[in-house]
Protein backbone atom coordinates (compact mmCIF):
# COMPACT_ATOMS: atom_id res chain seq x y z
CA UNK A 1 0.00 0.00 0.00
CA UNK A 2 1.16 3.53 -0.78
CA UNK A 3 0.64 4.65 2.84
CA UNK A 4 3.22 2.47 4.61
CA UNK A 5 6.52 3.67 3.10
CA UNK A 6 5.64 7.34 3.57
CA UNK A 7 4.79 6.88 7.24
CA UNK A 8 7.90 4.79 7.89
CA UNK A 9 10.12 7.32 6.12
CA UNK A 10 8.51 10.16 8.07
CA UNK A 11 9.19 8.47 11.39
CA UNK A 12 12.83 7.78 10.52
CA UNK A 13 13.27 11.36 9.28
CA UNK A 14 11.99 12.68 12.63
CA UNK A 15 14.50 10.53 14.50
CA UNK A 16 17.24 11.66 12.13
CA UNK A 17 16.31 15.32 12.49
CA UNK A 18 16.78 15.19 16.24
CA UNK A 19 19.97 13.13 15.97
CA UNK A 20 21.42 15.71 13.57
CA UNK A 21 20.59 18.57 15.96
CA UNK A 22 24.14 20.02 16.18
CA UNK A 23 24.20 20.20 12.35
CA UNK A 24 21.39 22.64 11.63
CA UNK A 25 21.20 22.30 7.80
CA UNK A 26 20.92 18.50 8.02
CA UNK A 27 18.38 18.68 10.87
CA UNK A 28 16.24 21.19 8.96
CA UNK A 29 16.41 19.15 5.74
CA UNK A 30 15.31 15.99 7.56
CA UNK A 31 12.48 17.90 9.26
CA UNK A 32 11.26 19.08 5.84
CA UNK A 33 11.43 15.50 4.54
CA UNK A 34 9.43 14.34 7.57
CA UNK A 35 6.74 16.93 6.86
CA UNK A 36 6.47 15.87 3.23
CA UNK A 37 6.27 12.20 4.20
CA UNK A 38 3.52 12.84 6.75
CA UNK A 39 1.32 14.77 4.30
CA UNK A 40 1.92 12.56 1.23
CA UNK A 41 -0.27 9.59 2.32
CA UNK A 42 -3.41 11.69 2.96
CA UNK A 43 -5.02 10.85 -0.40
CA UNK A 44 -4.15 7.13 -0.47
CA UNK A 45 -5.19 6.81 3.19
CA UNK A 46 -8.73 8.08 2.57
CA UNK A 47 -8.95 5.99 -0.61
CA UNK A 48 -7.92 2.98 1.49
CA UNK A 49 -10.66 3.73 4.05
CA UNK A 50 -13.40 3.82 1.41
CA UNK A 51 -12.03 0.71 -0.31
CA UNK A 52 -11.97 -1.42 2.85
CA UNK A 53 -15.15 -0.15 4.51
CA UNK A 54 -18.29 -2.26 3.92
CA UNK A 55 -20.79 -0.92 1.43
CA UNK A 56 -23.07 1.71 2.91
CA UNK A 57 -20.77 2.80 5.74
CA UNK A 58 -17.89 4.42 3.85
CA UNK A 59 -19.16 7.90 4.70
CA UNK A 60 -19.29 7.06 8.39
CA UNK A 61 -15.82 5.51 8.18
CA UNK A 62 -14.35 8.67 6.67
CA UNK A 63 -16.11 10.78 9.32
CA UNK A 64 -14.66 8.56 12.06
CA UNK A 65 -11.15 8.92 10.63
CA UNK A 66 -11.59 12.70 10.49
CA UNK A 67 -12.83 12.79 14.09
CA UNK A 68 -9.92 10.69 15.35
CA UNK A 69 -7.54 12.91 13.40
CA UNK A 70 -8.93 16.04 15.07
CA UNK A 71 -8.67 14.36 18.47
CA UNK A 72 -5.10 13.28 17.70
CA UNK A 73 -4.07 16.80 16.68
CA UNK A 74 -5.18 18.08 20.09
CA UNK A 75 -3.85 15.20 22.16
CA UNK A 76 -0.57 15.00 20.23
CA UNK A 77 0.15 18.72 20.57
CA UNK A 78 -0.65 18.57 24.28
CA UNK A 79 1.59 15.54 24.88
CA UNK A 80 4.51 16.98 22.93
CA UNK A 81 4.35 20.20 24.93
CA UNK A 82 4.05 18.33 28.22
CA UNK A 83 7.00 16.03 27.45
CA UNK A 84 9.19 18.99 26.48
CA UNK A 85 8.56 20.41 29.94
CA UNK A 86 9.85 17.27 31.64
CA UNK A 87 13.38 15.98 31.95
CA UNK A 88 12.97 14.22 28.58
CA UNK A 89 13.02 17.57 26.78
CA UNK A 90 13.13 17.88 23.00
CA UNK A 91 14.52 14.38 22.63
CA UNK A 92 11.45 12.87 24.28
CA UNK A 93 9.13 15.01 22.14
CA UNK A 94 10.83 13.93 18.90
CA UNK A 95 10.85 10.31 20.08
CA UNK A 96 7.09 10.47 20.75
CA UNK A 97 6.32 11.88 17.29
CA UNK A 98 8.60 9.42 15.54
CA UNK A 99 7.27 6.44 17.51
CA UNK A 100 3.69 7.45 16.77
CA UNK A 101 4.46 7.69 13.05
CA UNK A 102 6.19 4.30 12.96
CA UNK A 103 3.32 2.77 14.95
CA UNK A 104 0.91 4.09 12.31
CA UNK A 105 2.98 2.43 9.58
CA UNK A 106 2.92 -0.84 11.54
CA UNK A 107 -0.86 -0.66 11.95
CA UNK A 108 -1.31 -0.13 8.20
CA UNK A 109 1.06 -3.05 7.62
CA UNK A 110 -1.32 -5.24 9.64
CA UNK A 111 -4.16 -4.54 7.18
CA UNK A 112 -4.75 -7.53 4.93
CA UNK A 113 -6.64 -7.70 1.68
CA UNK A 114 -9.72 -9.97 1.74
CA UNK A 115 -8.83 -13.48 0.74
CA UNK A 116 -10.18 -14.82 -2.50
CA UNK A 117 -12.55 -17.72 -1.77
CA UNK A 118 -11.38 -21.08 -3.08
CA UNK A 119 -12.69 -22.12 -6.45
CA UNK A 120 -15.62 -24.52 -6.40
CA UNK A 121 -15.43 -27.69 -8.46
CA UNK A 122 -18.62 -27.97 -10.57
CA UNK A 123 -20.59 -31.18 -10.51
CA UNK A 124 -20.54 -33.28 -13.69
CA UNK A 125 -23.13 -32.01 -16.12
CA UNK A 126 -23.73 -28.74 -14.28
CA UNK A 127 -23.19 -25.28 -15.76
CA UNK A 128 -19.80 -23.76 -14.92
CA UNK A 129 -20.06 -21.10 -12.22
CA UNK A 130 -19.84 -17.48 -13.30
CA UNK A 131 -16.58 -15.72 -12.66
CA UNK A 132 -16.57 -13.71 -9.41
CA UNK A 133 -17.42 -10.03 -9.65
CA UNK A 134 -14.23 -7.98 -9.73
CA UNK A 135 -15.81 -4.74 -8.49
CA UNK A 136 -13.92 -2.85 -11.21
CA UNK A 137 -15.49 -0.79 -14.02
CA UNK A 138 -15.64 -2.61 -17.36
CA UNK A 139 -15.36 -0.96 -20.77
CA UNK A 140 -15.92 -2.23 -24.31
CA UNK A 141 -14.29 -0.49 -27.26
CA UNK A 142 -13.69 -0.71 -30.98
CA UNK A 143 -11.05 0.72 -33.32
CA UNK A 144 -12.15 3.85 -35.14
CA UNK A 145 -9.48 5.31 -37.43
CA UNK A 146 -6.44 5.71 -35.14
CA UNK A 147 -8.47 5.84 -31.93
CA UNK A 148 -10.32 3.52 -29.63
CA UNK A 149 -14.01 4.41 -29.39
CA UNK A 150 -15.72 3.42 -26.14
CA UNK A 151 -19.06 1.85 -27.02
CA UNK A 152 -20.20 0.47 -23.67
CA UNK A 153 -19.28 1.11 -20.03
CA UNK A 154 -20.37 -0.63 -16.83
CA UNK A 155 -19.67 0.86 -13.43
CA UNK A 156 -18.02 -1.21 -10.73
CA UNK A 157 -18.90 -1.48 -7.06
CA UNK A 158 -15.82 0.09 -5.50
CA UNK A 159 -16.42 3.21 -3.45
CA UNK A 160 -13.75 5.11 -5.42
CA UNK A 161 -15.06 4.95 -8.98
CA UNK A 162 -13.47 5.66 -12.35
CA UNK A 163 -15.85 7.12 -14.92
CA UNK A 164 -15.51 6.66 -18.68
CA UNK A 165 -18.23 8.05 -20.92
CA UNK A 166 -19.50 6.12 -23.91
CA UNK A 167 -18.42 7.83 -27.12
CA UNK A 168 -15.04 8.86 -25.69
CA UNK A 169 -12.07 8.51 -28.02
CA UNK A 170 -8.53 7.68 -26.89
CA UNK A 171 -5.32 7.07 -28.83
CA UNK A 172 -5.09 3.34 -29.51
CA UNK A 173 -1.44 3.03 -28.41
CA UNK A 174 -2.19 4.63 -25.02
CA UNK A 175 -4.88 2.12 -24.03
CA UNK A 176 -5.01 -1.57 -23.26
CA UNK A 177 -8.13 -1.82 -25.46
CA UNK A 178 -6.27 -0.40 -28.44
CA UNK A 179 -3.22 -2.63 -27.95
CA UNK A 180 -5.40 -5.74 -27.65
CA UNK A 181 -7.19 -4.90 -30.90
CA UNK A 182 -4.20 -3.73 -32.93
CA UNK A 183 -2.11 -6.75 -31.89
CA UNK A 184 -4.69 -9.00 -33.58
CA UNK A 185 -4.74 -7.07 -36.88
CA UNK A 186 -3.03 -8.31 -40.03
CA UNK A 187 0.60 -7.11 -40.27
CA UNK A 188 -0.07 -4.51 -42.97
CA UNK A 189 -2.89 -2.85 -40.99
CA UNK A 190 -0.79 -2.96 -37.85
CA UNK A 191 2.15 -1.26 -39.58
CA UNK A 192 -0.12 1.40 -41.01
CA UNK A 193 -1.18 2.41 -37.51
CA UNK A 194 2.37 2.23 -36.15
CA UNK A 195 3.70 4.61 -38.80
CA UNK A 196 0.78 7.06 -38.82
CA UNK A 197 2.10 9.25 -35.99
CA UNK A 198 1.76 8.42 -32.31
CA UNK A 199 0.66 11.29 -30.12
CA UNK A 200 1.50 11.46 -26.42
CA UNK A 201 -1.28 11.60 -23.82
CA UNK A 202 0.85 11.36 -20.64
CA UNK A 203 4.54 11.11 -19.82
CA UNK A 204 4.20 7.31 -19.93
CA UNK A 205 2.49 7.02 -23.32
CA UNK A 206 4.57 4.77 -25.62
CA UNK A 207 5.38 6.61 -28.84
CA UNK A 208 8.35 4.64 -30.16
CA UNK A 209 7.18 2.36 -33.03
CA UNK A 210 9.87 -0.26 -32.38
CA UNK A 211 8.99 -0.50 -28.68
CA UNK A 212 5.31 -0.76 -29.56
CA UNK A 213 6.00 -3.51 -32.11
CA UNK A 214 7.72 -5.53 -29.40
CA UNK A 215 4.85 -4.91 -26.99
CA UNK A 216 2.24 -5.91 -29.57
CA UNK A 217 4.16 -9.15 -30.16
CA UNK A 218 3.92 -9.87 -26.41
CA UNK A 219 0.22 -9.02 -26.41
CA UNK A 220 -0.42 -11.37 -29.33
CA UNK A 221 1.51 -14.15 -27.58
CA UNK A 222 -0.12 -13.81 -24.16
CA UNK A 223 -3.61 -12.90 -25.35
CA UNK A 224 -4.09 -9.73 -23.28
CA UNK A 225 -2.78 -6.17 -23.02
CA UNK A 226 -2.19 -3.65 -20.28
CA UNK A 227 -1.65 0.09 -19.92
CA UNK A 228 -0.24 1.79 -16.84
CA UNK A 229 -0.99 5.55 -16.66
CA UNK A 230 -0.43 5.77 -20.41
CA UNK A 231 -3.76 7.37 -21.30
CA UNK A 232 -4.66 8.98 -17.97
CA UNK A 233 -2.53 9.65 -14.92
CA UNK A 234 -3.53 7.49 -11.95
CA UNK A 235 -5.32 4.82 -14.00
CA UNK A 236 -4.13 1.37 -15.11
CA UNK A 237 -6.06 -1.20 -17.13
CA UNK A 238 -6.02 -4.63 -18.75
CA UNK A 239 -7.89 -5.73 -21.87
CA UNK A 240 -8.60 -8.80 -23.97
CA UNK A 241 -10.03 -9.03 -27.49
CA UNK A 242 -13.45 -10.56 -28.06
CA UNK A 243 -13.06 -13.42 -30.59
CA UNK A 244 -14.85 -12.65 -33.87
CA UNK A 245 -17.56 -15.19 -34.81
CA UNK A 246 -16.18 -15.44 -38.35
CA UNK A 247 -12.62 -16.12 -37.22
CA UNK A 248 -11.38 -12.78 -38.54
CA UNK A 249 -9.41 -10.28 -36.49
CA UNK A 250 -11.36 -9.20 -33.39
CA UNK A 251 -13.16 -5.88 -33.77
CA UNK A 252 -14.25 -5.55 -30.14
CA UNK A 253 -12.28 -5.68 -26.89
CA UNK A 254 -13.22 -5.46 -23.22
CA UNK A 255 -11.15 -4.04 -20.38
CA UNK A 256 -11.05 -3.54 -16.63
CA UNK A 257 -9.75 -0.27 -15.20
CA UNK A 258 -8.46 0.50 -11.72
CA UNK A 259 -7.08 3.42 -9.74
CA UNK A 260 -3.33 3.12 -9.26
CA UNK A 261 -3.71 4.12 -5.59
CA UNK A 262 -6.02 1.16 -4.90
CA UNK A 263 -4.93 -1.68 -7.18
CA UNK A 264 -1.40 -2.97 -7.72
CA UNK A 265 -0.44 -4.27 -11.20
CA UNK A 266 -0.34 -7.93 -10.09
CA UNK A 267 -3.76 -7.62 -8.45
CA UNK A 268 -5.22 -6.26 -11.68
CA UNK A 269 -3.51 -8.95 -13.77
CA UNK A 270 -5.10 -11.61 -11.56
CA UNK A 271 -8.43 -10.72 -13.23
CA UNK A 272 -7.20 -11.68 -16.72
CA UNK A 273 -8.87 -15.16 -16.57
CA UNK A 274 -12.20 -13.58 -15.56
CA UNK A 275 -11.87 -11.04 -18.39
CA UNK A 276 -11.14 -13.85 -20.89
CA UNK A 277 -14.23 -15.69 -19.67
CA UNK A 278 -16.28 -12.52 -20.16
CA UNK A 279 -14.94 -12.09 -23.71
CA UNK A 280 -15.78 -15.71 -24.55
CA UNK A 281 -19.32 -15.26 -23.23
CA UNK A 282 -19.77 -12.13 -25.34
CA UNK A 283 -18.45 -13.99 -28.39
CA UNK A 284 -20.89 -16.83 -27.76
CA UNK A 285 -23.83 -14.41 -27.82
CA UNK A 286 -22.47 -12.80 -30.97
CA UNK A 287 -22.65 -16.19 -32.69
CA UNK A 288 -26.40 -15.99 -32.32
GROMACS .gro file of C-alpha atoms in nm:
model
  288
    1UNK     CA    1   0.000   0.000   0.000
    2UNK     CA    2   0.116   0.353  -0.078
    3UNK     CA    3   0.064   0.465   0.284
    4UNK     CA    4   0.322   0.247   0.461
    5UNK     CA    5   0.652   0.367   0.310
    6UNK     CA    6   0.564   0.734   0.357
    7UNK     CA    7   0.479   0.688   0.724
    8UNK     CA    8   0.790   0.479   0.789
    9UNK     CA    9   1.012   0.732   0.612
   10UNK     CA   10   0.851   1.016   0.807
   11UNK     CA   11   0.919   0.847   1.139
   12UNK     CA   12   1.283   0.778   1.052
   13UNK     CA   13   1.327   1.136   0.928
   14UNK     CA   14   1.199   1.268   1.263
   15UNK     CA   15   1.450   1.053   1.450
   16UNK     CA   16   1.724   1.166   1.213
   17UNK     CA   17   1.631   1.532   1.249
   18UNK     CA   18   1.678   1.519   1.624
   19UNK     CA   19   1.997   1.313   1.597
   20UNK     CA   20   2.142   1.571   1.357
   21UNK     CA   21   2.059   1.857   1.596
   22UNK     CA   22   2.414   2.002   1.618
   23UNK     CA   23   2.420   2.020   1.235
   24UNK     CA   24   2.139   2.264   1.163
   25UNK     CA   25   2.120   2.230   0.780
   26UNK     CA   26   2.092   1.850   0.802
   27UNK     CA   27   1.838   1.868   1.087
   28UNK     CA   28   1.624   2.119   0.896
   29UNK     CA   29   1.641   1.915   0.574
   30UNK     CA   30   1.531   1.599   0.756
   31UNK     CA   31   1.248   1.790   0.926
   32UNK     CA   32   1.126   1.908   0.584
   33UNK     CA   33   1.143   1.550   0.454
   34UNK     CA   34   0.943   1.434   0.757
   35UNK     CA   35   0.674   1.693   0.686
   36UNK     CA   36   0.647   1.587   0.323
   37UNK     CA   37   0.627   1.220   0.420
   38UNK     CA   38   0.352   1.284   0.675
   39UNK     CA   39   0.132   1.477   0.430
   40UNK     CA   40   0.192   1.256   0.123
   41UNK     CA   41  -0.027   0.959   0.232
   42UNK     CA   42  -0.341   1.169   0.296
   43UNK     CA   43  -0.502   1.085  -0.040
   44UNK     CA   44  -0.415   0.713  -0.047
   45UNK     CA   45  -0.519   0.681   0.319
   46UNK     CA   46  -0.873   0.808   0.257
   47UNK     CA   47  -0.895   0.599  -0.061
   48UNK     CA   48  -0.792   0.298   0.149
   49UNK     CA   49  -1.066   0.373   0.405
   50UNK     CA   50  -1.340   0.382   0.141
   51UNK     CA   51  -1.203   0.071  -0.031
   52UNK     CA   52  -1.197  -0.142   0.285
   53UNK     CA   53  -1.515  -0.015   0.451
   54UNK     CA   54  -1.829  -0.226   0.392
   55UNK     CA   55  -2.079  -0.092   0.143
   56UNK     CA   56  -2.307   0.171   0.291
   57UNK     CA   57  -2.077   0.280   0.574
   58UNK     CA   58  -1.789   0.442   0.385
   59UNK     CA   59  -1.916   0.790   0.470
   60UNK     CA   60  -1.929   0.706   0.839
   61UNK     CA   61  -1.582   0.551   0.818
   62UNK     CA   62  -1.435   0.867   0.667
   63UNK     CA   63  -1.611   1.078   0.932
   64UNK     CA   64  -1.466   0.856   1.206
   65UNK     CA   65  -1.115   0.892   1.063
   66UNK     CA   66  -1.159   1.270   1.049
   67UNK     CA   67  -1.283   1.279   1.409
   68UNK     CA   68  -0.992   1.069   1.535
   69UNK     CA   69  -0.754   1.291   1.340
   70UNK     CA   70  -0.893   1.604   1.507
   71UNK     CA   71  -0.867   1.436   1.847
   72UNK     CA   72  -0.510   1.328   1.770
   73UNK     CA   73  -0.407   1.680   1.668
   74UNK     CA   74  -0.518   1.808   2.009
   75UNK     CA   75  -0.385   1.520   2.216
   76UNK     CA   76  -0.057   1.500   2.023
   77UNK     CA   77   0.015   1.872   2.057
   78UNK     CA   78  -0.065   1.857   2.428
   79UNK     CA   79   0.159   1.554   2.488
   80UNK     CA   80   0.451   1.698   2.293
   81UNK     CA   81   0.435   2.020   2.493
   82UNK     CA   82   0.405   1.833   2.822
   83UNK     CA   83   0.700   1.603   2.745
   84UNK     CA   84   0.919   1.899   2.648
   85UNK     CA   85   0.856   2.041   2.994
   86UNK     CA   86   0.985   1.727   3.164
   87UNK     CA   87   1.338   1.598   3.195
   88UNK     CA   88   1.297   1.422   2.858
   89UNK     CA   89   1.302   1.757   2.678
   90UNK     CA   90   1.313   1.788   2.300
   91UNK     CA   91   1.452   1.438   2.263
   92UNK     CA   92   1.145   1.287   2.428
   93UNK     CA   93   0.913   1.501   2.214
   94UNK     CA   94   1.083   1.393   1.890
   95UNK     CA   95   1.085   1.031   2.008
   96UNK     CA   96   0.709   1.047   2.075
   97UNK     CA   97   0.632   1.188   1.729
   98UNK     CA   98   0.860   0.942   1.554
   99UNK     CA   99   0.727   0.644   1.751
  100UNK     CA  100   0.369   0.745   1.677
  101UNK     CA  101   0.446   0.769   1.305
  102UNK     CA  102   0.619   0.430   1.296
  103UNK     CA  103   0.332   0.277   1.495
  104UNK     CA  104   0.091   0.409   1.231
  105UNK     CA  105   0.298   0.243   0.958
  106UNK     CA  106   0.292  -0.084   1.154
  107UNK     CA  107  -0.086  -0.066   1.195
  108UNK     CA  108  -0.131  -0.013   0.820
  109UNK     CA  109   0.106  -0.305   0.762
  110UNK     CA  110  -0.132  -0.524   0.964
  111UNK     CA  111  -0.416  -0.454   0.718
  112UNK     CA  112  -0.475  -0.753   0.493
  113UNK     CA  113  -0.664  -0.770   0.168
  114UNK     CA  114  -0.972  -0.997   0.174
  115UNK     CA  115  -0.883  -1.348   0.074
  116UNK     CA  116  -1.018  -1.482  -0.250
  117UNK     CA  117  -1.255  -1.772  -0.177
  118UNK     CA  118  -1.138  -2.108  -0.308
  119UNK     CA  119  -1.269  -2.212  -0.645
  120UNK     CA  120  -1.562  -2.452  -0.640
  121UNK     CA  121  -1.543  -2.769  -0.846
  122UNK     CA  122  -1.862  -2.797  -1.057
  123UNK     CA  123  -2.059  -3.118  -1.051
  124UNK     CA  124  -2.054  -3.328  -1.369
  125UNK     CA  125  -2.313  -3.201  -1.612
  126UNK     CA  126  -2.373  -2.874  -1.428
  127UNK     CA  127  -2.319  -2.528  -1.576
  128UNK     CA  128  -1.980  -2.376  -1.492
  129UNK     CA  129  -2.006  -2.110  -1.222
  130UNK     CA  130  -1.984  -1.748  -1.330
  131UNK     CA  131  -1.658  -1.572  -1.266
  132UNK     CA  132  -1.657  -1.371  -0.941
  133UNK     CA  133  -1.742  -1.003  -0.965
  134UNK     CA  134  -1.423  -0.798  -0.973
  135UNK     CA  135  -1.581  -0.474  -0.849
  136UNK     CA  136  -1.392  -0.285  -1.121
  137UNK     CA  137  -1.549  -0.079  -1.402
  138UNK     CA  138  -1.564  -0.261  -1.736
  139UNK     CA  139  -1.536  -0.096  -2.077
  140UNK     CA  140  -1.592  -0.223  -2.431
  141UNK     CA  141  -1.429  -0.049  -2.726
  142UNK     CA  142  -1.369  -0.071  -3.098
  143UNK     CA  143  -1.105   0.072  -3.332
  144UNK     CA  144  -1.215   0.385  -3.514
  145UNK     CA  145  -0.948   0.531  -3.743
  146UNK     CA  146  -0.644   0.571  -3.514
  147UNK     CA  147  -0.847   0.584  -3.193
  148UNK     CA  148  -1.032   0.352  -2.963
  149UNK     CA  149  -1.401   0.441  -2.939
  150UNK     CA  150  -1.572   0.342  -2.614
  151UNK     CA  151  -1.906   0.185  -2.702
  152UNK     CA  152  -2.020   0.047  -2.367
  153UNK     CA  153  -1.928   0.111  -2.003
  154UNK     CA  154  -2.037  -0.063  -1.683
  155UNK     CA  155  -1.967   0.086  -1.343
  156UNK     CA  156  -1.802  -0.121  -1.073
  157UNK     CA  157  -1.890  -0.148  -0.706
  158UNK     CA  158  -1.582   0.009  -0.550
  159UNK     CA  159  -1.642   0.321  -0.345
  160UNK     CA  160  -1.375   0.511  -0.542
  161UNK     CA  161  -1.506   0.495  -0.898
  162UNK     CA  162  -1.347   0.566  -1.235
  163UNK     CA  163  -1.585   0.712  -1.492
  164UNK     CA  164  -1.551   0.666  -1.868
  165UNK     CA  165  -1.823   0.805  -2.092
  166UNK     CA  166  -1.950   0.612  -2.391
  167UNK     CA  167  -1.842   0.783  -2.712
  168UNK     CA  168  -1.504   0.886  -2.569
  169UNK     CA  169  -1.207   0.851  -2.802
  170UNK     CA  170  -0.853   0.768  -2.689
  171UNK     CA  171  -0.532   0.707  -2.883
  172UNK     CA  172  -0.509   0.334  -2.951
  173UNK     CA  173  -0.144   0.303  -2.841
  174UNK     CA  174  -0.219   0.463  -2.502
  175UNK     CA  175  -0.488   0.212  -2.403
  176UNK     CA  176  -0.501  -0.157  -2.326
  177UNK     CA  177  -0.813  -0.182  -2.546
  178UNK     CA  178  -0.627  -0.040  -2.844
  179UNK     CA  179  -0.322  -0.263  -2.795
  180UNK     CA  180  -0.540  -0.574  -2.765
  181UNK     CA  181  -0.719  -0.490  -3.090
  182UNK     CA  182  -0.420  -0.373  -3.293
  183UNK     CA  183  -0.211  -0.675  -3.189
  184UNK     CA  184  -0.469  -0.900  -3.358
  185UNK     CA  185  -0.474  -0.707  -3.688
  186UNK     CA  186  -0.303  -0.831  -4.003
  187UNK     CA  187   0.060  -0.711  -4.027
  188UNK     CA  188  -0.007  -0.451  -4.297
  189UNK     CA  189  -0.289  -0.285  -4.099
  190UNK     CA  190  -0.079  -0.296  -3.785
  191UNK     CA  191   0.215  -0.126  -3.958
  192UNK     CA  192  -0.012   0.140  -4.101
  193UNK     CA  193  -0.118   0.241  -3.751
  194UNK     CA  194   0.237   0.223  -3.615
  195UNK     CA  195   0.370   0.461  -3.880
  196UNK     CA  196   0.078   0.706  -3.882
  197UNK     CA  197   0.210   0.925  -3.599
  198UNK     CA  198   0.176   0.842  -3.231
  199UNK     CA  199   0.066   1.129  -3.012
  200UNK     CA  200   0.150   1.146  -2.642
  201UNK     CA  201  -0.128   1.160  -2.382
  202UNK     CA  202   0.085   1.136  -2.064
  203UNK     CA  203   0.454   1.111  -1.982
  204UNK     CA  204   0.420   0.731  -1.993
  205UNK     CA  205   0.249   0.702  -2.332
  206UNK     CA  206   0.457   0.477  -2.562
  207UNK     CA  207   0.538   0.661  -2.884
  208UNK     CA  208   0.835   0.464  -3.016
  209UNK     CA  209   0.718   0.236  -3.303
  210UNK     CA  210   0.987  -0.026  -3.238
  211UNK     CA  211   0.899  -0.050  -2.868
  212UNK     CA  212   0.531  -0.076  -2.956
  213UNK     CA  213   0.600  -0.351  -3.211
  214UNK     CA  214   0.772  -0.553  -2.940
  215UNK     CA  215   0.485  -0.491  -2.699
  216UNK     CA  216   0.224  -0.591  -2.957
  217UNK     CA  217   0.416  -0.915  -3.016
  218UNK     CA  218   0.392  -0.987  -2.641
  219UNK     CA  219   0.022  -0.902  -2.641
  220UNK     CA  220  -0.042  -1.137  -2.933
  221UNK     CA  221   0.151  -1.415  -2.758
  222UNK     CA  222  -0.012  -1.381  -2.416
  223UNK     CA  223  -0.361  -1.290  -2.535
  224UNK     CA  224  -0.409  -0.973  -2.328
  225UNK     CA  225  -0.278  -0.617  -2.302
  226UNK     CA  226  -0.219  -0.365  -2.028
  227UNK     CA  227  -0.165   0.009  -1.992
  228UNK     CA  228  -0.024   0.179  -1.684
  229UNK     CA  229  -0.099   0.555  -1.666
  230UNK     CA  230  -0.043   0.577  -2.041
  231UNK     CA  231  -0.376   0.737  -2.130
  232UNK     CA  232  -0.466   0.898  -1.797
  233UNK     CA  233  -0.253   0.965  -1.492
  234UNK     CA  234  -0.353   0.749  -1.195
  235UNK     CA  235  -0.532   0.482  -1.400
  236UNK     CA  236  -0.413   0.137  -1.511
  237UNK     CA  237  -0.606  -0.120  -1.713
  238UNK     CA  238  -0.602  -0.463  -1.875
  239UNK     CA  239  -0.789  -0.573  -2.187
  240UNK     CA  240  -0.860  -0.880  -2.397
  241UNK     CA  241  -1.003  -0.903  -2.749
  242UNK     CA  242  -1.345  -1.056  -2.806
  243UNK     CA  243  -1.306  -1.342  -3.059
  244UNK     CA  244  -1.485  -1.265  -3.387
  245UNK     CA  245  -1.756  -1.519  -3.481
  246UNK     CA  246  -1.618  -1.544  -3.835
  247UNK     CA  247  -1.262  -1.612  -3.722
  248UNK     CA  248  -1.138  -1.278  -3.854
  249UNK     CA  249  -0.941  -1.028  -3.649
  250UNK     CA  250  -1.136  -0.920  -3.339
  251UNK     CA  251  -1.316  -0.588  -3.377
  252UNK     CA  252  -1.425  -0.555  -3.014
  253UNK     CA  253  -1.228  -0.568  -2.689
  254UNK     CA  254  -1.322  -0.546  -2.322
  255UNK     CA  255  -1.115  -0.404  -2.038
  256UNK     CA  256  -1.105  -0.354  -1.663
  257UNK     CA  257  -0.975  -0.027  -1.520
  258UNK     CA  258  -0.846   0.050  -1.172
  259UNK     CA  259  -0.708   0.342  -0.974
  260UNK     CA  260  -0.333   0.312  -0.926
  261UNK     CA  261  -0.371   0.412  -0.559
  262UNK     CA  262  -0.602   0.116  -0.490
  263UNK     CA  263  -0.493  -0.168  -0.718
  264UNK     CA  264  -0.140  -0.297  -0.772
  265UNK     CA  265  -0.044  -0.427  -1.120
  266UNK     CA  266  -0.034  -0.793  -1.009
  267UNK     CA  267  -0.376  -0.762  -0.845
  268UNK     CA  268  -0.522  -0.626  -1.168
  269UNK     CA  269  -0.351  -0.895  -1.377
  270UNK     CA  270  -0.510  -1.161  -1.156
  271UNK     CA  271  -0.843  -1.072  -1.323
  272UNK     CA  272  -0.720  -1.168  -1.672
  273UNK     CA  273  -0.887  -1.516  -1.657
  274UNK     CA  274  -1.220  -1.358  -1.556
  275UNK     CA  275  -1.187  -1.104  -1.839
  276UNK     CA  276  -1.114  -1.385  -2.089
  277UNK     CA  277  -1.423  -1.569  -1.967
  278UNK     CA  278  -1.628  -1.252  -2.016
  279UNK     CA  279  -1.494  -1.209  -2.371
  280UNK     CA  280  -1.578  -1.571  -2.455
  281UNK     CA  281  -1.932  -1.526  -2.323
  282UNK     CA  282  -1.977  -1.213  -2.534
  283UNK     CA  283  -1.845  -1.399  -2.839
  284UNK     CA  284  -2.089  -1.683  -2.776
  285UNK     CA  285  -2.383  -1.441  -2.782
  286UNK     CA  286  -2.247  -1.280  -3.097
  287UNK     CA  287  -2.265  -1.619  -3.269
  288UNK     CA  288  -2.640  -1.599  -3.232
   0.00000   0.00000   0.00000
